[in-house]
């Protein structure tokens, strides 16, 4: 399989993409761009969708991804993927939805391990009472706050 990578400059930093074949396997937010390595058409689609998302022209990121993780992580990510633009849920909501209502902390761990943030919108997962909590992408909480405001999700500090 061909591995390729690309970057998109956004208001929250560079969104760096890695694809294997026809699927994006990694999305990271950082202060620097990765060297461009061609080879996967999915990257052009991903870049165009990210540009439109950050410009406020689109609410959809639906390019092909592959998120490798444990069965529990994949269940959490599948539930998060159901949240659309402007929608949010708490860690407890996600835990209950996957049939593990006492696994709130484990849900938090799975959220933090999400290999394709933005596409699987882990920024939409909030603490109890809708409070903004940790975020591992970009600059952490300021990045999560920007994404929530961009999507019109109320930010509770």
GROMACS .gro file of C-alpha atoms in nm:
model
  157
    1UNK     CA    1   0.000   0.000   0.000
    2UNK     CA    2   0.110   0.352  -0.073
    3UNK     CA    3   0.136   0.582   0.225
    4UNK     CA    4   0.085   0.949   0.152
    5UNK     CA    5   0.049   1.263   0.355
    6UNK     CA    6  -0.062   1.622   0.321
    7UNK     CA    7  -0.141   1.929   0.530
    8UNK     CA    8  -0.407   2.197   0.534
    9UNK     CA    9  -0.348   2.531   0.704
   10UNK     CA   10  -0.647   2.621   0.921
   11UNK     CA   11  -0.738   2.871   1.194
   12UNK     CA   12  -0.644   2.610   1.456
   13UNK     CA   13  -0.307   2.521   1.304
   14UNK     CA   14  -0.205   2.272   1.040
   15UNK     CA   15  -0.430   1.970   0.998
   16UNK     CA   16  -0.195   1.693   0.893
   17UNK     CA   17  -0.333   1.391   0.713
   18UNK     CA   18  -0.183   1.048   0.655
   19UNK     CA   19  -0.345   0.803   0.415
   20UNK     CA   20  -0.276   0.440   0.345
   21UNK     CA   21  -0.429   0.344   0.015
   22UNK     CA   22  -0.772   0.500  -0.016
   23UNK     CA   23  -0.828   0.576   0.355
   24UNK     CA   24  -0.705   0.845   0.590
   25UNK     CA   25  -0.559   0.673   0.896
   26UNK     CA   26  -0.434   0.974   1.089
   27UNK     CA   27  -0.546   1.332   1.140
   28UNK     CA   28  -0.337   1.552   1.366
   29UNK     CA   29  -0.350   1.920   1.449
   30UNK     CA   30  -0.015   2.087   1.502
   31UNK     CA   31   0.187   2.401   1.453
   32UNK     CA   32   0.370   2.271   1.148
   33UNK     CA   33   0.292   2.112   0.813
   34UNK     CA   34   0.416   1.768   0.713
   35UNK     CA   35   0.608   1.725   0.387
   36UNK     CA   36   0.368   1.646   0.105
   37UNK     CA   37   0.388   1.284  -0.016
   38UNK     CA   38   0.155   1.208  -0.305
   39UNK     CA   39  -0.017   0.882  -0.371
   40UNK     CA   40  -0.377   0.880  -0.248
   41UNK     CA   41  -0.674   1.052  -0.410
   42UNK     CA   42  -0.852   1.057  -0.073
   43UNK     CA   43  -0.613   1.330   0.041
   44UNK     CA   44  -0.736   1.573  -0.225
   45UNK     CA   45  -1.095   1.508  -0.118
   46UNK     CA   46  -1.001   1.545   0.250
   47UNK     CA   47  -0.813   1.869   0.190
   48UNK     CA   48  -1.102   2.022  -0.006
   49UNK     CA   49  -1.354   1.923   0.261
   50UNK     CA   50  -1.137   2.061   0.542
   51UNK     CA   51  -1.092   2.393   0.361
   52UNK     CA   52  -1.471   2.419   0.314
   53UNK     CA   53  -1.539   2.318   0.678
   54UNK     CA   54  -1.304   2.580   0.821
   55UNK     CA   55  -1.435   2.846   0.581
   56UNK     CA   56  -1.788   2.782   0.710
   57UNK     CA   57  -1.899   2.660   0.367
   58UNK     CA   58  -1.962   2.296   0.463
   59UNK     CA   59  -2.063   2.102   0.770
   60UNK     CA   60  -1.956   1.764   0.635
   61UNK     CA   61  -1.631   1.573   0.661
   62UNK     CA   62  -1.706   1.238   0.502
   63UNK     CA   63  -1.386   1.129   0.333
   64UNK     CA   64  -1.287   0.766   0.386
   65UNK     CA   65  -1.109   0.693   0.713
   66UNK     CA   66  -0.985   0.387   0.895
   67UNK     CA   67  -0.963   0.408   1.273
   68UNK     CA   68  -0.766   0.121   1.421
   69UNK     CA   69  -0.833   0.052   1.788
   70UNK     CA   70  -0.973  -0.190   2.041
   71UNK     CA   71  -1.331  -0.310   2.022
   72UNK     CA   72  -1.423  -0.068   2.302
   73UNK     CA   73  -1.251   0.226   2.131
   74UNK     CA   74  -1.421   0.149   1.800
   75UNK     CA   75  -1.760   0.137   1.977
   76UNK     CA   76  -1.695   0.478   2.133
   77UNK     CA   77  -1.576   0.624   1.803
   78UNK     CA   78  -1.879   0.484   1.620
   79UNK     CA   79  -2.108   0.656   1.870
   80UNK     CA   80  -1.919   0.985   1.841
   81UNK     CA   81  -1.937   0.961   1.461
   82UNK     CA   82  -2.316   0.980   1.491
   83UNK     CA   83  -2.285   1.337   1.621
   84UNK     CA   84  -2.326   1.582   1.339
   85UNK     CA   85  -2.207   1.940   1.300
   86UNK     CA   86  -2.332   2.145   1.595
   87UNK     CA   87  -2.435   1.845   1.803
   88UNK     CA   88  -2.274   1.738   2.128
   89UNK     CA   89  -2.291   1.465   2.390
   90UNK     CA   90  -2.131   1.407   2.727
   91UNK     CA   91  -1.888   1.131   2.810
   92UNK     CA   92  -2.168   0.977   3.019
   93UNK     CA   93  -2.405   0.991   2.719
   94UNK     CA   94  -2.152   0.800   2.508
   95UNK     CA   95  -2.091   0.544   2.783
   96UNK     CA   96  -2.465   0.483   2.819
   97UNK     CA   97  -2.516   0.462   2.442
   98UNK     CA   98  -2.259   0.182   2.407
   99UNK     CA   99  -2.413  -0.009   2.697
  100UNK     CA  100  -2.132   0.067   2.944
  101UNK     CA  101  -2.281   0.342   3.166
  102UNK     CA  102  -2.010   0.311   3.433
  103UNK     CA  103  -1.723   0.335   3.182
  104UNK     CA  104  -1.719   0.716   3.163
  105UNK     CA  105  -1.344   0.743   3.231
  106UNK     CA  106  -1.270   0.470   2.979
  107UNK     CA  107  -1.478   0.661   2.724
  108UNK     CA  108  -1.256   0.962   2.796
  109UNK     CA  109  -0.950   0.749   2.721
  110UNK     CA  110  -1.101   0.628   2.395
  111UNK     CA  111  -1.191   0.983   2.296
  112UNK     CA  112  -0.830   1.088   2.355
  113UNK     CA  113  -0.703   0.798   2.142
  114UNK     CA  114  -0.915   0.891   1.839
  115UNK     CA  115  -0.678   0.873   1.539
  116UNK     CA  116  -0.900   1.080   1.309
  117UNK     CA  117  -1.031   1.380   1.504
  118UNK     CA  118  -1.252   1.627   1.321
  119UNK     CA  119  -1.388   1.341   1.106
  120UNK     CA  120  -1.486   1.151   1.420
  121UNK     CA  121  -1.572   1.471   1.602
  122UNK     CA  122  -1.435   1.406   1.949
  123UNK     CA  123  -1.438   1.783   2.012
  124UNK     CA  124  -1.817   1.743   2.038
  125UNK     CA  125  -1.786   1.530   2.352
  126UNK     CA  126  -1.824   1.735   2.668
  127UNK     CA  127  -1.801   1.680   3.040
  128UNK     CA  128  -2.092   1.667   3.282
  129UNK     CA  129  -2.339   1.952   3.241
  130UNK     CA  130  -2.187   2.034   2.901
  131UNK     CA  131  -1.858   2.155   3.047
  132UNK     CA  132  -1.560   2.184   2.815
  133UNK     CA  133  -1.295   1.931   2.914
  134UNK     CA  134  -0.960   1.813   2.778
  135UNK     CA  135  -0.862   1.791   2.416
  136UNK     CA  136  -0.544   1.637   2.282
  137UNK     CA  137  -0.542   1.810   1.943
  138UNK     CA  138  -0.356   2.127   1.857
  139UNK     CA  139  -0.325   2.357   2.156
  140UNK     CA  140  -0.568   2.155   2.369
  141UNK     CA  141  -0.861   2.343   2.518
  142UNK     CA  142  -0.823   2.656   2.301
  143UNK     CA  143  -0.847   2.432   1.994
  144UNK     CA  144  -1.154   2.250   2.128
  145UNK     CA  145  -1.313   2.583   2.224
  146UNK     CA  146  -1.256   2.721   1.871
  147UNK     CA  147  -1.414   2.411   1.714
  148UNK     CA  148  -1.716   2.425   1.945
  149UNK     CA  149  -1.774   2.794   1.875
  150UNK     CA  150  -1.728   2.733   1.501
  151UNK     CA  151  -2.006   2.474   1.516
  152UNK     CA  152  -2.232   2.685   1.737
  153UNK     CA  153  -2.208   2.450   2.035
  154UNK     CA  154  -2.239   2.641   2.364
  155UNK     CA  155  -1.914   2.649   2.560
  156UNK     CA  156  -1.952   2.601   2.935
  157UNK     CA  157  -1.634   2.667   3.130
   0.00000   0.00000   0.00000
